[in-house]
Amino acid sequence: MSQPSVLFVCLGNICRSPLAEAALRAEAEKAGLAIIVDSAGTGDWHVDCPPDARAQRQALSHGIDISHYRGRQVTAQDFRRFTYVYALDADNLRNLRRIRPSDGTAELRLLMDMVPGREGNGVTDPYYGDEAGFAVTWDDVTRAARAIVGSLQAVDRTS
Ligand code: 4NP
């Protein structure tokens, strides 16, 4: 199989999806899995902005520097370039279904559907909350990242 690629999409691309990107990069590296990982937002308010300072601190507390990440808006082309597009919540999933072009090949899924027992859940937006919300986000996206690594390893074994 060619190298799989994974795109995480939230609203602003400064809180949840950058943390999901960081978590999957870390989990894939631990597993020795070579994959392409990126993140984007359905909104355009934070294009070219670094992640929210609280998200940066949360990642750093796990030894990961995400200060060089920059916000970008998802495009129709992303559905042709990526193998998997994961929406961080149901609102973003709805918007992604609208943006998806008819020739898009990416598999579009709700992220927490990857985590047994959390199917149908969104990752709560921590933007309007306090620092503790970012720890919850990290926990959710790390569980999902581990599940993604497991499923990609399973695909790898059968191809
Ligand atoms: P994110 O959080 O979608 O997890 O990046 C948000 C960041 C910014 C805004 C909303 C959510 N905003 O409205 O600017």
PDB file of C-alpha atoms and ligand atoms in Angstrom:
ATOM      1  CA  MET A   1       0.000   0.000   0.000  1.00  0.00           C
ATOM      2  CA  SER A   2       1.295   3.518  -0.724  1.00  0.00           C
ATOM      3  CA  GLN A   3       1.934   5.682   2.313  1.00  0.00           C
ATOM      4  CA  PRO A   4      -1.412   6.473   3.949  1.00  0.00           C
ATOM      5  CA  SER A   5      -2.245  10.092   4.692  1.00  0.00           C
ATOM      6  CA  VAL A   6      -4.499  11.451   7.403  1.00  0.00           C
ATOM      7  CA  LEU A   7      -6.096  14.905   7.692  1.00  0.00           C
ATOM      8  CA  PHE A   8      -7.802  16.097  10.871  1.00  0.00           C
ATOM      9  CA  VAL A   9     -10.378  18.861  10.560  1.00  0.00           C
ATOM     10  CA  CYS A  10     -11.930  21.022  13.284  1.00  0.00           C
ATOM     11  CA  LEU A  11     -13.400  24.541  13.101  1.00  0.00           C
ATOM     12  CA  GLY A  12     -10.464  26.876  13.692  1.00  0.00           C
ATOM     13  CA  ASN A  13      -7.415  24.589  13.227  1.00  0.00           C
ATOM     14  CA  ILE A  14      -5.835  26.105  16.318  1.00  0.00           C
ATOM     15  CA  CYS A  15      -7.058  23.856  19.164  1.00  0.00           C
ATOM     16  CA  ARG A  16      -8.358  20.343  18.482  1.00  0.00           C
ATOM     17  CA  SER A  17      -7.036  19.351  15.053  1.00  0.00           C
ATOM     18  CA  PRO A  18      -3.434  20.508  15.710  1.00  0.00           C
ATOM     19  CA  LEU A  19      -3.472  18.422  18.896  1.00  0.00           C
ATOM     20  CA  ALA A  20      -4.833  15.458  16.932  1.00  0.00           C
ATOM     21  CA  GLU A  21      -2.069  15.982  14.363  1.00  0.00           C
ATOM     22  CA  ALA A  22       0.585  16.078  17.101  1.00  0.00           C
ATOM     23  CA  ALA A  23      -0.842  13.013  18.862  1.00  0.00           C
ATOM     24  CA  LEU A  24      -0.956  10.940  15.680  1.00  0.00           C
ATOM     25  CA  ARG A  25       2.551  11.978  14.641  1.00  0.00           C
ATOM     26  CA  ALA A  26       3.798  10.855  18.070  1.00  0.00           C
ATOM     27  CA  GLU A  27       1.861   7.568  18.116  1.00  0.00           C
ATOM     28  CA  ALA A  28       2.884   6.697  14.539  1.00  0.00           C
ATOM     29  CA  GLU A  29       6.515   7.385  15.348  1.00  0.00           C
ATOM     30  CA  LYS A  30       6.322   5.181  18.443  1.00  0.00           C
ATOM     31  CA  ALA A  31       4.831   2.401  16.313  1.00  0.00           C
ATOM     32  CA  GLY A  32       7.376   2.854  13.513  1.00  0.00           C
ATOM     33  CA  LEU A  33       4.574   3.628  11.075  1.00  0.00           C
ATOM     34  CA  ALA A  34       5.357   5.969   8.165  1.00  0.00           C
ATOM     35  CA  ILE A  35       2.327   8.134   7.446  1.00  0.00           C
ATOM     36  CA  ILE A  36       1.564  11.664   6.296  1.00  0.00           C
ATOM     37  CA  VAL A  37      -0.377  13.730   8.851  1.00  0.00           C
ATOM     38  CA  ASP A  38      -1.881  17.198   8.553  1.00  0.00           C
ATOM     39  CA  SER A  39      -4.713  19.289   9.981  1.00  0.00           C
ATOM     40  CA  ALA A  40      -7.033  22.027   8.749  1.00  0.00           C
ATOM     41  CA  GLY A  41     -10.101  24.027   9.768  1.00  0.00           C
ATOM     42  CA  THR A  42     -13.493  24.447   8.122  1.00  0.00           C
ATOM     43  CA  GLY A  43     -13.295  28.130   9.108  1.00  0.00           C
ATOM     44  CA  ASP A  44     -10.774  30.667   7.836  1.00  0.00           C
ATOM     45  CA  TRP A  45     -10.316  32.971  10.850  1.00  0.00           C
ATOM     46  CA  HIS A  46      -6.979  31.503  11.902  1.00  0.00           C
ATOM     47  CA  VAL A  47      -5.292  30.878   8.557  1.00  0.00           C
ATOM     48  CA  ASP A  48      -1.495  31.225   8.971  1.00  0.00           C
ATOM     49  CA  CYS A  49      -1.844  31.496  12.770  1.00  0.00           C
ATOM     50  CA  PRO A  50       0.049  29.268  15.221  1.00  0.00           C
ATOM     51  CA  PRO A  51      -2.010  26.982  17.475  1.00  0.00           C
ATOM     52  CA  ASP A  52      -3.760  28.517  20.479  1.00  0.00           C
ATOM     53  CA  ALA A  53      -1.240  29.098  23.298  1.00  0.00           C
ATOM     54  CA  ARG A  54      -3.148  26.663  25.530  1.00  0.00           C
ATOM     55  CA  ALA A  55      -2.913  23.942  22.855  1.00  0.00           C
ATOM     56  CA  GLN A  56       0.803  24.633  22.509  1.00  0.00           C
ATOM     57  CA  ARG A  57       1.255  24.293  26.280  1.00  0.00           C
ATOM     58  CA  GLN A  58      -0.749  21.065  26.345  1.00  0.00           C
ATOM     59  CA  ALA A  59       1.375  19.508  23.592  1.00  0.00           C
ATOM     60  CA  LEU A  60       4.591  20.722  25.250  1.00  0.00           C
ATOM     61  CA  SER A  61       3.520  19.104  28.513  1.00  0.00           C
ATOM     62  CA  HIS A  62       3.722  15.829  26.534  1.00  0.00           C
ATOM     63  CA  GLY A  63       7.101  16.765  25.085  1.00  0.00           C
ATOM     64  CA  ILE A  64       5.795  17.919  21.694  1.00  0.00           C
ATOM     65  CA  ASP A  65       6.484  21.369  20.242  1.00  0.00           C
ATOM     66  CA  ILE A  66       3.699  22.465  17.883  1.00  0.00           C
ATOM     67  CA  SER A  67       4.632  26.170  17.784  1.00  0.00           C
ATOM     68  CA  HIS A  68       5.598  25.884  14.094  1.00  0.00           C
ATOM     69  CA  TYR A  69       2.174  24.557  13.017  1.00  0.00           C
ATOM     70  CA  ARG A  70       0.111  27.075  11.032  1.00  0.00           C
ATOM     71  CA  GLY A  71      -3.628  27.229  10.490  1.00  0.00           C
ATOM     72  CA  ARG A  72      -5.097  26.527   7.086  1.00  0.00           C
ATOM     73  CA  GLN A  73      -8.584  26.067   5.698  1.00  0.00           C
ATOM     74  CA  VAL A  74      -9.669  22.707   4.303  1.00  0.00           C
ATOM     75  CA  THR A  75     -10.139  22.552   0.530  1.00  0.00           C
ATOM     76  CA  ALA A  76     -11.953  20.280  -1.932  1.00  0.00           C
ATOM     77  CA  GLN A  77      -8.519  19.163  -3.126  1.00  0.00           C
ATOM     78  CA  ASP A  78      -7.832  17.688   0.330  1.00  0.00           C
ATOM     79  CA  PHE A  79     -10.402  14.988  -0.487  1.00  0.00           C
ATOM     80  CA  ARG A  80      -8.302  13.947  -3.471  1.00  0.00           C
ATOM     81  CA  ARG A  81      -4.945  14.140  -1.678  1.00  0.00           C
ATOM     82  CA  PHE A  82      -5.642  12.393   1.634  1.00  0.00           C
ATOM     83  CA  THR A  83      -6.553   8.762   2.305  1.00  0.00           C
ATOM     84  CA  TYR A  84      -8.568   9.621   5.419  1.00  0.00           C
ATOM     85  CA  VAL A  85     -10.246  12.828   6.552  1.00  0.00           C
ATOM     86  CA  TYR A  86     -11.349  12.835  10.193  1.00  0.00           C
ATOM     87  CA  ALA A  87     -13.847  15.395  11.462  1.00  0.00           C
ATOM     88  CA  LEU A  88     -13.409  16.366  15.100  1.00  0.00           C
ATOM     89  CA  ASP A  89     -17.161  16.811  15.636  1.00  0.00           C
ATOM     90  CA  ALA A  90     -20.539  16.423  13.946  1.00  0.00           C
ATOM     91  CA  ASP A  91     -20.829  20.068  12.815  1.00  0.00           C
ATOM     92  CA  ASN A  92     -17.509  19.880  11.024  1.00  0.00           C
ATOM     93  CA  LEU A  93     -18.462  16.480   9.567  1.00  0.00           C
ATOM     94  CA  ARG A  94     -21.630  18.049   8.113  1.00  0.00           C
ATOM     95  CA  ASN A  95     -19.640  20.902   6.592  1.00  0.00           C
ATOM     96  CA  LEU A  96     -17.029  18.523   5.213  1.00  0.00           C
ATOM     97  CA  ARG A  97     -19.771  16.500   3.482  1.00  0.00           C
ATOM     98  CA  ARG A  98     -20.768  19.740   1.736  1.00  0.00           C
ATOM     99  CA  ILE A  99     -17.204  20.605   0.698  1.00  0.00           C
ATOM    100  CA  ARG A 100     -16.368  17.100  -0.495  1.00  0.00           C
ATOM    101  CA  PRO A 101     -16.144  16.979  -4.337  1.00  0.00           C
ATOM    102  CA  SER A 102     -17.856  14.167  -6.251  1.00  0.00           C
ATOM    103  CA  ASP A 103     -14.460  12.778  -7.282  1.00  0.00           C
ATOM    104  CA  GLY A 104     -13.053  12.924  -3.750  1.00  0.00           C
ATOM    105  CA  THR A 105     -11.458   9.616  -2.812  1.00  0.00           C
ATOM    106  CA  ALA A 106     -10.758  10.219   0.893  1.00  0.00           C
ATOM    107  CA  GLU A 107     -12.677   8.237   3.471  1.00  0.00           C
ATOM    108  CA  LEU A 108     -14.520  10.800   5.598  1.00  0.00           C
ATOM    109  CA  ARG A 109     -15.210   9.819   9.202  1.00  0.00           C
ATOM    110  CA  LEU A 110     -16.049  11.198  12.626  1.00  0.00           C
ATOM    111  CA  LEU A 111     -12.834  10.902  14.649  1.00  0.00           C
ATOM    112  CA  MET A 112     -14.261   9.396  17.833  1.00  0.00           C
ATOM    113  CA  ASP A 113     -15.976   6.657  15.796  1.00  0.00           C
ATOM    114  CA  MET A 114     -12.496   5.101  15.851  1.00  0.00           C
ATOM    115  CA  VAL A 115     -12.616   4.694  19.640  1.00  0.00           C
ATOM    116  CA  PRO A 116     -14.708   1.789  20.963  1.00  0.00           C
ATOM    117  CA  GLY A 117     -17.415   3.119  23.276  1.00  0.00           C
ATOM    118  CA  ARG A 118     -17.085   6.695  21.961  1.00  0.00           C
ATOM    119  CA  GLU A 119     -18.806   6.226  18.595  1.00  0.00           C
ATOM    120  CA  GLY A 120     -20.900   9.225  17.575  1.00  0.00           C
ATOM    121  CA  ASN A 121     -19.144  11.563  20.019  1.00  0.00           C
ATOM    122  CA  GLY A 122     -17.494  14.809  19.077  1.00  0.00           C
ATOM    123  CA  VAL A 123     -14.272  16.078  20.613  1.00  0.00           C
ATOM    124  CA  THR A 124     -15.521  18.975  22.746  1.00  0.00           C
ATOM    125  CA  ASP A 125     -14.298  22.380  21.577  1.00  0.00           C
ATOM    126  CA  PRO A 126     -12.001  23.682  24.360  1.00  0.00           C
ATOM    127  CA  TYR A 127     -11.625  27.178  22.832  1.00  0.00           C
ATOM    128  CA  TYR A 128     -14.113  28.978  25.104  1.00  0.00           C
ATOM    129  CA  GLY A 129     -13.182  26.999  28.215  1.00  0.00           C
ATOM    130  CA  ASP A 130     -10.172  26.850  30.486  1.00  0.00           C
ATOM    131  CA  GLU A 131      -6.815  25.085  30.337  1.00  0.00           C
ATOM    132  CA  ALA A 132      -8.289  21.853  31.752  1.00  0.00           C
ATOM    133  CA  GLY A 133     -10.387  21.430  28.614  1.00  0.00           C
ATOM    134  CA  PHE A 134      -7.215  21.076  26.579  1.00  0.00           C
ATOM    135  CA  ALA A 135      -6.128  18.114  28.714  1.00  0.00           C
ATOM    136  CA  VAL A 136      -9.473  16.458  27.901  1.00  0.00           C
ATOM    137  CA  THR A 137      -8.879  17.197  24.207  1.00  0.00           C
ATOM    138  CA  TRP A 138      -5.406  15.666  24.420  1.00  0.00           C
ATOM    139  CA  ASP A 139      -6.815  12.560  26.067  1.00  0.00           C
ATOM    140  CA  ASP A 140      -9.504  12.152  23.376  1.00  0.00           C
ATOM    141  CA  VAL A 141      -7.207  12.721  20.411  1.00  0.00           C
ATOM    142  CA  THR A 142      -4.545  10.414  21.844  1.00  0.00           C
ATOM    143  CA  ARG A 143      -7.062   7.580  22.208  1.00  0.00           C
ATOM    144  CA  ALA A 144      -8.178   8.190  18.640  1.00  0.00           C
ATOM    145  CA  ALA A 145      -4.589   8.389  17.379  1.00  0.00           C
ATOM    146  CA  ARG A 146      -3.805   5.015  18.966  1.00  0.00           C
ATOM    147  CA  ALA A 147      -6.894   3.522  17.331  1.00  0.00           C
ATOM    148  CA  ILE A 148      -5.889   4.969  13.948  1.00  0.00           C
ATOM    149  CA  VAL A 149      -2.389   3.513  14.264  1.00  0.00           C
ATOM    150  CA  GLY A 150      -3.916   0.142  15.141  1.00  0.00           C
ATOM    151  CA  SER A 151      -6.235   0.217  12.141  1.00  0.00           C
ATOM    152  CA  LEU A 152      -3.456   1.295   9.765  1.00  0.00           C
ATOM    153  CA  GLN A 153      -1.245  -1.511  11.047  1.00  0.00           C
ATOM    154  CA  ALA A 154      -4.103  -3.935  10.401  1.00  0.00           C
ATOM    155  CA  VAL A 155      -4.496  -2.589   6.838  1.00  0.00           C
ATOM    156  CA  ASP A 156      -0.719  -2.892   6.371  1.00  0.00           C
ATOM    157  CA  ARG A 157      -0.785  -6.564   7.367  1.00  0.00           C
ATOM    158  CA  THR A 158      -3.494  -7.433   4.857  1.00  0.00           C
ATOM    159  CA  SER A 159      -2.012  -5.600   1.879  1.00  0.00           C
TER     160      SER A 159
HETATM  161  P1  4NP B   1     -10.814  24.499  17.167  1.00  0.00           P
HETATM  162  O1  4NP B   1     -11.327  25.589  18.206  1.00  0.00           O
HETATM  163  O2  4NP B   1     -11.927  24.318  16.146  1.00  0.00           O
HETATM  164  O3  4NP B   1     -10.636  23.284  18.011  1.00  0.00           O
HETATM  165  O4  4NP B   1      -9.544  25.028  16.567  1.00  0.00           O
HETATM  166  C1  4NP B   1     -11.792  26.843  17.817  1.00  0.00           C
HETATM  167  C2  4NP B   1     -10.889  27.846  17.582  1.00  0.00           C
HETATM  168  C3  4NP B   1     -11.337  29.094  17.215  1.00  0.00           C
HETATM  169  C4  4NP B   1     -12.678  29.351  17.094  1.00  0.00           C
HETATM  170  C5  4NP B   1     -13.598  28.334  17.332  1.00  0.00           C
HETATM  171  C6  4NP B   1     -13.148  27.084  17.693  1.00  0.00           C
HETATM  172  N1  4NP B   1     -13.136  30.636  16.745  1.00  0.00           N
HETATM  173  O5  4NP B   1     -14.357  30.848  16.729  1.00  0.00           O
HETATM  174  O6  4NP B   1     -12.312  31.512  16.459  1.00  0.00           O
END
